[in-house]
XYZ file of C-alpha atoms in Angstrom:
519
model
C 2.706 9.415 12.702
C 5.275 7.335 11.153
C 3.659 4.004 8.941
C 5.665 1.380 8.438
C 4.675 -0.303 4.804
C 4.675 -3.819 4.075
C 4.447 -5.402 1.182
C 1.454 -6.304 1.293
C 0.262 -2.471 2.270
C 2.214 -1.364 -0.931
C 0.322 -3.677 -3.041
C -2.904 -2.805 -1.158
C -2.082 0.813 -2.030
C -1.548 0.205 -5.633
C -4.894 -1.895 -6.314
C -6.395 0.733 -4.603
C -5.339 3.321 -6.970
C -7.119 0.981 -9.616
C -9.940 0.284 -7.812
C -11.575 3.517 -6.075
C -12.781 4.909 -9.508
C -15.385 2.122 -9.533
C -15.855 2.809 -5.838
C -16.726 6.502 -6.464
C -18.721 5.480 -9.896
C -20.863 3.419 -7.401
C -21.808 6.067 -5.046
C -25.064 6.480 -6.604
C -25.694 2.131 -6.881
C -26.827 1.581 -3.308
C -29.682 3.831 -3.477
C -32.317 1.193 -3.540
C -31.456 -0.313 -0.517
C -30.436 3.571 1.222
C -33.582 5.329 0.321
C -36.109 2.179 1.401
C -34.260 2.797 4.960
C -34.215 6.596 5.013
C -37.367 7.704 6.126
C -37.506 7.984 9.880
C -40.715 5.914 10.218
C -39.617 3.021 7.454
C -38.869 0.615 9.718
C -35.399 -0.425 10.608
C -32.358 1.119 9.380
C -30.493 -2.088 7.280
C -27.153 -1.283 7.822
C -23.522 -3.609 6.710
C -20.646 -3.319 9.229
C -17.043 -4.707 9.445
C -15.479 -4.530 12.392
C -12.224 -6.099 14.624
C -12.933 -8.903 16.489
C -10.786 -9.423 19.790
C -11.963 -12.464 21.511
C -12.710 -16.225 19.767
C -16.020 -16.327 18.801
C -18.233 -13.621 17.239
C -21.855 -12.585 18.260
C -24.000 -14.427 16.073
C -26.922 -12.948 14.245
C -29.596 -13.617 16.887
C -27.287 -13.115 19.929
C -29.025 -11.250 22.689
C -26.979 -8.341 23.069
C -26.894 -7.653 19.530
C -30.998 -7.769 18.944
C -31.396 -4.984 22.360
C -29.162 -2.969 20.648
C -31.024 -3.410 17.151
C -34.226 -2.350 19.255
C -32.757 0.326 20.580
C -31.549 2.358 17.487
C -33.982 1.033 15.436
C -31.733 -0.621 13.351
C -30.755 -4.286 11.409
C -27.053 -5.008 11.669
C -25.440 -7.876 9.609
C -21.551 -7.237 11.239
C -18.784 -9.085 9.347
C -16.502 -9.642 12.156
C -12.650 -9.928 11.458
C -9.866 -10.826 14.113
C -7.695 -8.233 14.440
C -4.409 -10.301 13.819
C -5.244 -9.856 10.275
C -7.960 -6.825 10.139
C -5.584 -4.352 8.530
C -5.079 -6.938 5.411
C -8.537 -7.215 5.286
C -9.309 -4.189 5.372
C -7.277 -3.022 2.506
C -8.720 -5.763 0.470
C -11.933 -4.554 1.406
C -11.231 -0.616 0.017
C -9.650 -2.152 -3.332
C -12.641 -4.306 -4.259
C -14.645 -1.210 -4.053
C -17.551 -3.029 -2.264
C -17.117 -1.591 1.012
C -19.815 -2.102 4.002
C -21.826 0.851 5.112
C -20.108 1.273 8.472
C -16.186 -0.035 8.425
C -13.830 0.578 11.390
C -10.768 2.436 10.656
C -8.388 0.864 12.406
C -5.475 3.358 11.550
C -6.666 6.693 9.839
C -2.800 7.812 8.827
C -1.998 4.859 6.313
C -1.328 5.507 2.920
C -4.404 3.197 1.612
C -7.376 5.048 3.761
C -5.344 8.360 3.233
C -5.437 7.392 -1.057
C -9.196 6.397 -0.574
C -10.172 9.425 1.063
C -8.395 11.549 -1.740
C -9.984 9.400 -4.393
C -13.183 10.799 -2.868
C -14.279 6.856 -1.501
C -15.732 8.509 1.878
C -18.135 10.572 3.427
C -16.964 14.544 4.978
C -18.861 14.413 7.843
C -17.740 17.578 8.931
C -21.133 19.495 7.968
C -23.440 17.016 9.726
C -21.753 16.362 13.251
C -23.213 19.331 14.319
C -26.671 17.765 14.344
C -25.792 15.175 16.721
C -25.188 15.796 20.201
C -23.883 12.514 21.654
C -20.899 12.533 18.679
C -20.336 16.505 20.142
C -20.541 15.833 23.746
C -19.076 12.010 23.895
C -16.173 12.708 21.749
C -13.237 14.754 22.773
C -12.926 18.060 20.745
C -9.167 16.626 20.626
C -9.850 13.708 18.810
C -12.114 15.235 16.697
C -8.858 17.411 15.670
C -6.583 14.986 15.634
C -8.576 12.573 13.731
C -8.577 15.469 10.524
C -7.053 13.996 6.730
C -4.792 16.854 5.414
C -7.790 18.701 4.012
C -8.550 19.651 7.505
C -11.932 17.471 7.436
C -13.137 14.318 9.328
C -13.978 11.300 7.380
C -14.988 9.281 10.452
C -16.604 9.426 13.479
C -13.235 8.819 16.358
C -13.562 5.567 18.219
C -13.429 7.413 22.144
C -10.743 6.460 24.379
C -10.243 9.007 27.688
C -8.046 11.923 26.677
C -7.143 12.990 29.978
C -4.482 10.742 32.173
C -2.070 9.260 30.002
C 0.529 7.618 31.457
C 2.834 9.874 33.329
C 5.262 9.753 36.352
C 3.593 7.398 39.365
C 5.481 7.392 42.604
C 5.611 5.423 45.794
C 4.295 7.948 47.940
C 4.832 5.394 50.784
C 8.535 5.959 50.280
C 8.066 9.682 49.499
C 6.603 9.744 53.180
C 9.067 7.468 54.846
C 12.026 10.176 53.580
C 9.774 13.123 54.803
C 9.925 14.462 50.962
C 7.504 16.243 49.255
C 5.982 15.476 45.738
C 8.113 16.590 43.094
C 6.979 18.948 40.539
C 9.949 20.274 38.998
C 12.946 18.191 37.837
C 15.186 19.487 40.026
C 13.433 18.629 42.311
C 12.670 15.203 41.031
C 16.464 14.722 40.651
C 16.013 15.273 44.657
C 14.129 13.046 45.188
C 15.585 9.981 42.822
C 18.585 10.870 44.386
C 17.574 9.851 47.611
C 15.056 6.925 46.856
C 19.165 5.530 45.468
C 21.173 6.164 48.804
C 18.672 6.441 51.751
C 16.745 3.118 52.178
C 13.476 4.558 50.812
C 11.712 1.053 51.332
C 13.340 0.841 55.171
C 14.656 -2.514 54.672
C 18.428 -1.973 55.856
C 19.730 -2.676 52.180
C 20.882 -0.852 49.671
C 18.718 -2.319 46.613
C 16.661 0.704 45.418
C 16.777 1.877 42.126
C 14.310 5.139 41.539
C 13.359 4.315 37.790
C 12.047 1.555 36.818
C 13.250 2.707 33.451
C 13.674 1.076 29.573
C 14.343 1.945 25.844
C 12.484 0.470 22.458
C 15.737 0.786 19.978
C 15.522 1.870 17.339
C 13.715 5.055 17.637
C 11.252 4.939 20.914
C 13.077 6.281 24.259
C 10.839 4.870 26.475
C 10.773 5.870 30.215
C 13.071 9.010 29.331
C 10.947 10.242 26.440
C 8.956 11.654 29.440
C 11.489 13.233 30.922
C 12.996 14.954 28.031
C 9.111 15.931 27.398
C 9.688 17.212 30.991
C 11.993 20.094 29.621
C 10.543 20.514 26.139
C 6.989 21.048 27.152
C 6.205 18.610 23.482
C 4.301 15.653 23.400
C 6.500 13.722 21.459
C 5.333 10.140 21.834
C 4.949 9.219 17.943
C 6.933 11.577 15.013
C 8.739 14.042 17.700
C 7.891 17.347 16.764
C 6.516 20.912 18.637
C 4.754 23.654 17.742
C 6.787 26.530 17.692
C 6.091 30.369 17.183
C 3.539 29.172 14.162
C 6.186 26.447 12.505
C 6.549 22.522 13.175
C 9.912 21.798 15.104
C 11.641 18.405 15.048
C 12.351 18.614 19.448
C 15.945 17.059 18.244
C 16.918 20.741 17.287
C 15.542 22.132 20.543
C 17.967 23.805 23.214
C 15.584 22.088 26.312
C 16.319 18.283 24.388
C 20.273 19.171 25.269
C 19.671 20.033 28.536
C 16.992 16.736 29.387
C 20.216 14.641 27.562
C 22.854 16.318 29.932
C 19.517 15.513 33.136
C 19.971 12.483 31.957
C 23.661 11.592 31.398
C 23.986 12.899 34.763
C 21.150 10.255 36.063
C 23.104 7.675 34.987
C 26.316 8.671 36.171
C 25.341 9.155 40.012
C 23.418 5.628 39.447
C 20.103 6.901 39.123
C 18.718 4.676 36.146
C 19.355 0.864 36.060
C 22.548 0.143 34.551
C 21.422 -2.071 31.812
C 18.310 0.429 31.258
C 19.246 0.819 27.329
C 18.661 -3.354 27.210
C 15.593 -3.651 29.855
C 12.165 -4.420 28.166
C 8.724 -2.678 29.478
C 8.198 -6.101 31.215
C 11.606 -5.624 32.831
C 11.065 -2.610 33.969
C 7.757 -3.625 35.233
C 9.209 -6.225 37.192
C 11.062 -3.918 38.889
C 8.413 -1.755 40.087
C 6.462 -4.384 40.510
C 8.945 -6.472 42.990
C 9.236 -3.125 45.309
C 12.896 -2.476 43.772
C 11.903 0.994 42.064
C 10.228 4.065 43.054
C 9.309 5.564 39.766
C 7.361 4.044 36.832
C 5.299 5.390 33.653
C 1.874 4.295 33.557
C -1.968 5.381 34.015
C -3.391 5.420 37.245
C -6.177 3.537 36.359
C -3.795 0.003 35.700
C -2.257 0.926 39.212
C -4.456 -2.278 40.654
C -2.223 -4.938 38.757
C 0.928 -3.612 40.233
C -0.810 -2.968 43.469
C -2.003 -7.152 43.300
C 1.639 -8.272 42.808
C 3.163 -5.036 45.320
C 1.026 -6.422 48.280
C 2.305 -10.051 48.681
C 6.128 -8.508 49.292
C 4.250 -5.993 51.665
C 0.764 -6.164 52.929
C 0.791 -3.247 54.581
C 0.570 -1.429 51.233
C -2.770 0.766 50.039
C -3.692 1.825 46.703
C -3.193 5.584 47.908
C 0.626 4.626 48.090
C 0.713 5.318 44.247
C 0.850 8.812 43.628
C 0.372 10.253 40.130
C 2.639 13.411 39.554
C 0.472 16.498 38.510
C 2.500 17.514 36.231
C 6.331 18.153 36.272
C 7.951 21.655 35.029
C 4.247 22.451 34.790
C 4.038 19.748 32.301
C 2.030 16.516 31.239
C 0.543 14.610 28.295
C -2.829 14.736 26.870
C -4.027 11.639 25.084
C -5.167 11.691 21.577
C -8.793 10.695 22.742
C -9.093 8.316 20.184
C -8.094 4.742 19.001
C -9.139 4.486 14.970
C -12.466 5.565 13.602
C -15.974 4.309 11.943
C -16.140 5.572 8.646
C -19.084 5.503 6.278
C -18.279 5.061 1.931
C -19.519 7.422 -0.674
C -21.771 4.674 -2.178
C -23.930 4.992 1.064
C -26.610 7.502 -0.235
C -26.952 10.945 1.726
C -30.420 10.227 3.692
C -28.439 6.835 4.645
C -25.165 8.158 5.778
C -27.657 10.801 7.986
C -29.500 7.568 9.485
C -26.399 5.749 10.507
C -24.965 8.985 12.019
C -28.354 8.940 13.939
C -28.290 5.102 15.342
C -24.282 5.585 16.275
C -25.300 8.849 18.265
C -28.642 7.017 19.603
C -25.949 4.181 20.786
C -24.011 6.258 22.931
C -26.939 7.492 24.740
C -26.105 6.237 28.404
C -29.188 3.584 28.456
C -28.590 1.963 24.770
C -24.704 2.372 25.804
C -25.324 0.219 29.243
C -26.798 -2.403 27.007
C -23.173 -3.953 26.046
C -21.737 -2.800 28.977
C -24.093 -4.958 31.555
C -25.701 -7.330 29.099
C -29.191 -8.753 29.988
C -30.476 -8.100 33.336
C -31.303 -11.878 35.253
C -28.526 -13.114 33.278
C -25.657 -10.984 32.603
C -25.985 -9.183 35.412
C -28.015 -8.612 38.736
C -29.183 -5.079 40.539
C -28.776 -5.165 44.545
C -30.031 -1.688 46.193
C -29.978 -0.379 42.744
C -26.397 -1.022 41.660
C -25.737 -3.569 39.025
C -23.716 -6.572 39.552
C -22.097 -7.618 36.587
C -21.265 -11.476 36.105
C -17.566 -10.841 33.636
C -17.388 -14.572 32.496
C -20.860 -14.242 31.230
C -20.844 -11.093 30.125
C -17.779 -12.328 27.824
C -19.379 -15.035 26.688
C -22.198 -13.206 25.357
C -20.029 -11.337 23.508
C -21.101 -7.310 25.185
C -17.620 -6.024 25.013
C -17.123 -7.212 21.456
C -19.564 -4.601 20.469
C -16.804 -1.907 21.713
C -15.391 -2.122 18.542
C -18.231 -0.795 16.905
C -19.669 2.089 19.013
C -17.940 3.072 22.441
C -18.666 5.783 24.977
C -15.216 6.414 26.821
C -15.800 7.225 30.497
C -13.321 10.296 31.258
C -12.057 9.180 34.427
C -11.259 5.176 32.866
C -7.678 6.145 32.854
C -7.650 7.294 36.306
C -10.411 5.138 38.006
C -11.612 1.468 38.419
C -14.844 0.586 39.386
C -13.180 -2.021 41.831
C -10.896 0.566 43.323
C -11.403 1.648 46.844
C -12.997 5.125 47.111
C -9.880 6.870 48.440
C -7.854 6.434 45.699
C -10.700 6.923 43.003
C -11.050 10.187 45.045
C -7.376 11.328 45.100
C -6.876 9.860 41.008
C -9.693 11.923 40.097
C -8.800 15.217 41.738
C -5.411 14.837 39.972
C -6.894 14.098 36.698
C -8.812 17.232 37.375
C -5.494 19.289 37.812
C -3.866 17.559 35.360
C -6.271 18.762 32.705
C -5.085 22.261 33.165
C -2.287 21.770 31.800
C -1.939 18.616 29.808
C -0.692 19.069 26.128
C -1.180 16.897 23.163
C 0.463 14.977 20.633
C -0.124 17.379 17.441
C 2.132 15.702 15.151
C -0.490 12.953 15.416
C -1.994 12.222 11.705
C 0.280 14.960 10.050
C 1.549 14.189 6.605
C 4.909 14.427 5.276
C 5.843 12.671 2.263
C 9.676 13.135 2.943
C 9.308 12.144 6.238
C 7.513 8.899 5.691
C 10.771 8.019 3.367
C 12.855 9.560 5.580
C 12.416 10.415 9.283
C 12.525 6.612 10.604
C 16.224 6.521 9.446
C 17.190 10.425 11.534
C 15.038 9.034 14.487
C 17.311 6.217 14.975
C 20.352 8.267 14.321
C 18.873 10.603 17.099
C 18.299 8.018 19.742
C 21.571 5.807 19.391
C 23.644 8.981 19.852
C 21.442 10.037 22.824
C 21.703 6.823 23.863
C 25.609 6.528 23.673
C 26.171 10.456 25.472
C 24.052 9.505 28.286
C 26.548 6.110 28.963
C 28.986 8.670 28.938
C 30.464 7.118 25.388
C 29.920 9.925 23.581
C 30.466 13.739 24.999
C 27.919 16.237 24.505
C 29.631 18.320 22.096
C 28.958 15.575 19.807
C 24.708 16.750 20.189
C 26.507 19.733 19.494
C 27.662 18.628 16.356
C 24.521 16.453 15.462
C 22.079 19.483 15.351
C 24.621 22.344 13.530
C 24.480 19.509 11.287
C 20.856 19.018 10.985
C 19.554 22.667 10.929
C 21.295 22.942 7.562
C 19.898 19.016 6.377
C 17.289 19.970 3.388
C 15.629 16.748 3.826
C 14.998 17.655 7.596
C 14.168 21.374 6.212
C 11.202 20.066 3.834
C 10.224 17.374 6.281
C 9.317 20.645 8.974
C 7.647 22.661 6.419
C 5.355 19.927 5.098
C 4.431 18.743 8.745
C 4.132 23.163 9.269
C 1.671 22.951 6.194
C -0.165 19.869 7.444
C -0.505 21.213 10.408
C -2.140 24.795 8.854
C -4.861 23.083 6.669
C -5.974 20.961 9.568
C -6.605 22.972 12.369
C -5.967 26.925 10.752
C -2.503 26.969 13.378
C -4.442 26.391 16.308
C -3.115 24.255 19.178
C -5.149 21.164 19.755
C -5.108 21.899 23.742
């Protein structure tokens, strides 16, 4: 994963350095307070958290929400909330002065400064004790567990869920699929079909010829956007972040891959029959969005489960439009993306003694049991929400306001169908999104290169990503030929930089997970 430094991450990094030997030295200092809350019958676990805050105005100290919660795991929380415009400053702050609460969030476990603290020894391994939990077994994706592995090949946090099934993929306007008499595409030949005629043959029925069949974009310098997913199409790689396979045992940068020619010559061809918007290499995800979204394209990348804000905007142009007129592609040349399962991490500091760190381990896995879980999720019953024939009926603006999904930042159970379903969806297309989820998980493939260290490559791989894309970029405008990819990658399977950069990510990749794929 590529980190971008700032100055004020570099100068976080060096205090750091200076720091973490009084952190370590103090790992023993908090006993007093650790082994008075130890015992399982001492009374309440007194535990310090910092977390991101999202929304205004933090919970305060007696808010309702907050106290169930308390009851529930048997614990007192004092929670330093800090917006997240500026939680990653404060964070590194936080790890320099080496008094660090007893349950942080992790907002990004690849940066240099957590990646220096956990070397320094300023965290708990909580690899030996996850075992003893189930909800942190069951609740969290075996994925994320993997990807969420320092370069010893241990966890130093517990992963903050997020689904890892559904990520966003090809959706198409089965509506126009239907009104063409085409079937769903699941190769790219035959997707090429099928773009091909959503272009020339009135898809939409309207007597015009204003259909474009991708609403497609680019993120210069380095991010290909729409098209990442097809060239993933033909290289069978996960490649949103650092774009690298797995391949017979060794790391692969996908640029030197025979399939990314052939996805650049799928797409130079795209363009040239007028298959892509012309200004697609200028168009913005909001662009592009408004292109789907206005009933101009019949393609678009996204999760099934945010299909309900196109579908709000889709239905004023045509109100004859159902939810089950968004069709999420299986996969496509057997193909599709796994998500990482995970979005940061809670981690617990060495100066929080043993029988401690085992006790907050406990009230985090006690908090994703479904009831203590429902408490932030509903709020209080009579005033957060009602129960009519024995479904609740949660009031949002309340909820909000008393601050339940702030607590999401803290402990979160991730329901595996979120990316795919919505509560508010009608039962047809939560049907038919599920039971492609459900297919899709056969063969969905993650993002390995996720949290894998290079030091060349975090000086250098920014700088051949950007080469990479702009002449990708200028062969599918037909500037550029394609002998000149040709002449890119003879080049750059003899680069030594690009040599070291593989076998460090190859040797990341070994000591975290033994070789094995994180499927």
């Amino acid at each position: 994963m590529k980190v971008r430094k700032s100055k004020k991450t570099v100068l976080g990094s060096m205090v750091l350095m200076l720091a973490l030997s009084s952190v370590v030295a103090a790992c023993g200092n908090k006993n007093d307070a650790g082994s008075s809350a130890a015992g399982g019958n001492e009374g309440p676990l007194e535990v310090s958290v910092m977390t991101i805050l999202l929304t205004p105005s933090p919970a305060a100290d007696d808010n309702k929400i907050k106290q169930a919660i308390e009851k529930a795991t048997n614990s007192k929380m004092k929670i330093q909330w800090v917006s997240g415009n500026n939680y990653t400053d404060k964070l590194n702050v936080t790890l320099a002065s080496g008094d660090i609460p007893d349950l942080v969030t992790i907002n990004d476990p690849f940066t240099s400064v957590f990646r220096n603290a956990v070397t320094q020894g300023a965290f708990w391994d909580l690899t030996p004790y996850i075992k003893d939990y189930p909800n942190l077994n069951t609740k969290i994706s075996q994925t994320a567990w993997e990807l969420t592995k320092m370069q010893d090949g241990k966890n130093y946090g517990i992963p903050r869920p997020r689904p890892a099934e559904a990520d966003s993929f090809f959706i198409i306007r089965k509506d126009w699929l239907d009104n063409l008499g085409l079937k769903v595409p699941t190769t790219t030949d035959e997707l090429y079909d099928v773009m091909k005629a959503f272009a020339e043959k009135d898809p939409d029925k309207n007597g015009k010829n204003d259909t474009t069949p991708m609403a497609a974009y680019m993120t210069p310098p380095a991010d290909m956007g729409t098209l990442a997913m097809i060239e993933n199409s033909f290289t069978g790689a996960n490649v949103k972040n650092d774009k690298w396979k797995l391949v017979d045992g060794k790391i692969v940068n996908t640029a030197l891959l025979p399939e990314t020619r052939k996805s650049i010559e799928y797409l130079a061809k795209m363009y040239k029959d007028k298959l892509l918007p012309e200004d697609f290499a200028s168009l913005k995800l909001s662009q592009a969005s408004d292109l789907f979204n206005g009933g101009k394209a019949g393609i678009i990348m996204d999760k099934a489960g945010t299909m309900n804000d196109h579908y709000e905007q889709m239905k004023k142009i045509n109100p004859d439009m159902k939810p089950t007129d968004f069709y999420p592609l299986t996969n496509m040349n057997g193909y599709n993306p796994k998500g990482p399962g995970f979005s940061g991490m809670i981690s617990i500091p060495k100066s929080v003694p043993e029988a401690k760190m085992k006790r907050i381990l406990k009230m985090v896995d006690t908090w994703m049991n479904d009831d203590v879980f429902a408490i932030q999720q509903y709020g209080i019953e009579g005033v957060d929400h009602t129960v009519k024939d024995g479904q609740k009926i949660i009031n949002t603006e309340q909820l909000a306001k008393d601050n339940g999904p702030d607590f999401n930042q803290i402990v979160y159970v991730a329901d595996p169908y979120a990316s795919s379903t919505k509560v508010y969806f009608p039962k047809e297309a939560n049907d038919l999104f599920m039971k492609i989820q459900d297919e899709r998980a056969k063969t969905s493939v993650a993002d390995i290169s996720i949290g894998l260290y290079s030091p060349t490559a975090q000086k250098l791989l920014p700088e051949f990503e950007k080469k990479v894309q702009d002449l990708k970029t200028k062969i599918i405008l037909g500037r550029e030929p394609i002998t000149a990819w040709d002449d890119f990658v003879a080049k750059a399977k003899t680069d030594a930089d690009l040599t070291k950069m593989s076998q460090e990510m190859t040797d990341a990749y070994q000591k975290r997970s033994g070789g094995a794929a994180a499927k």
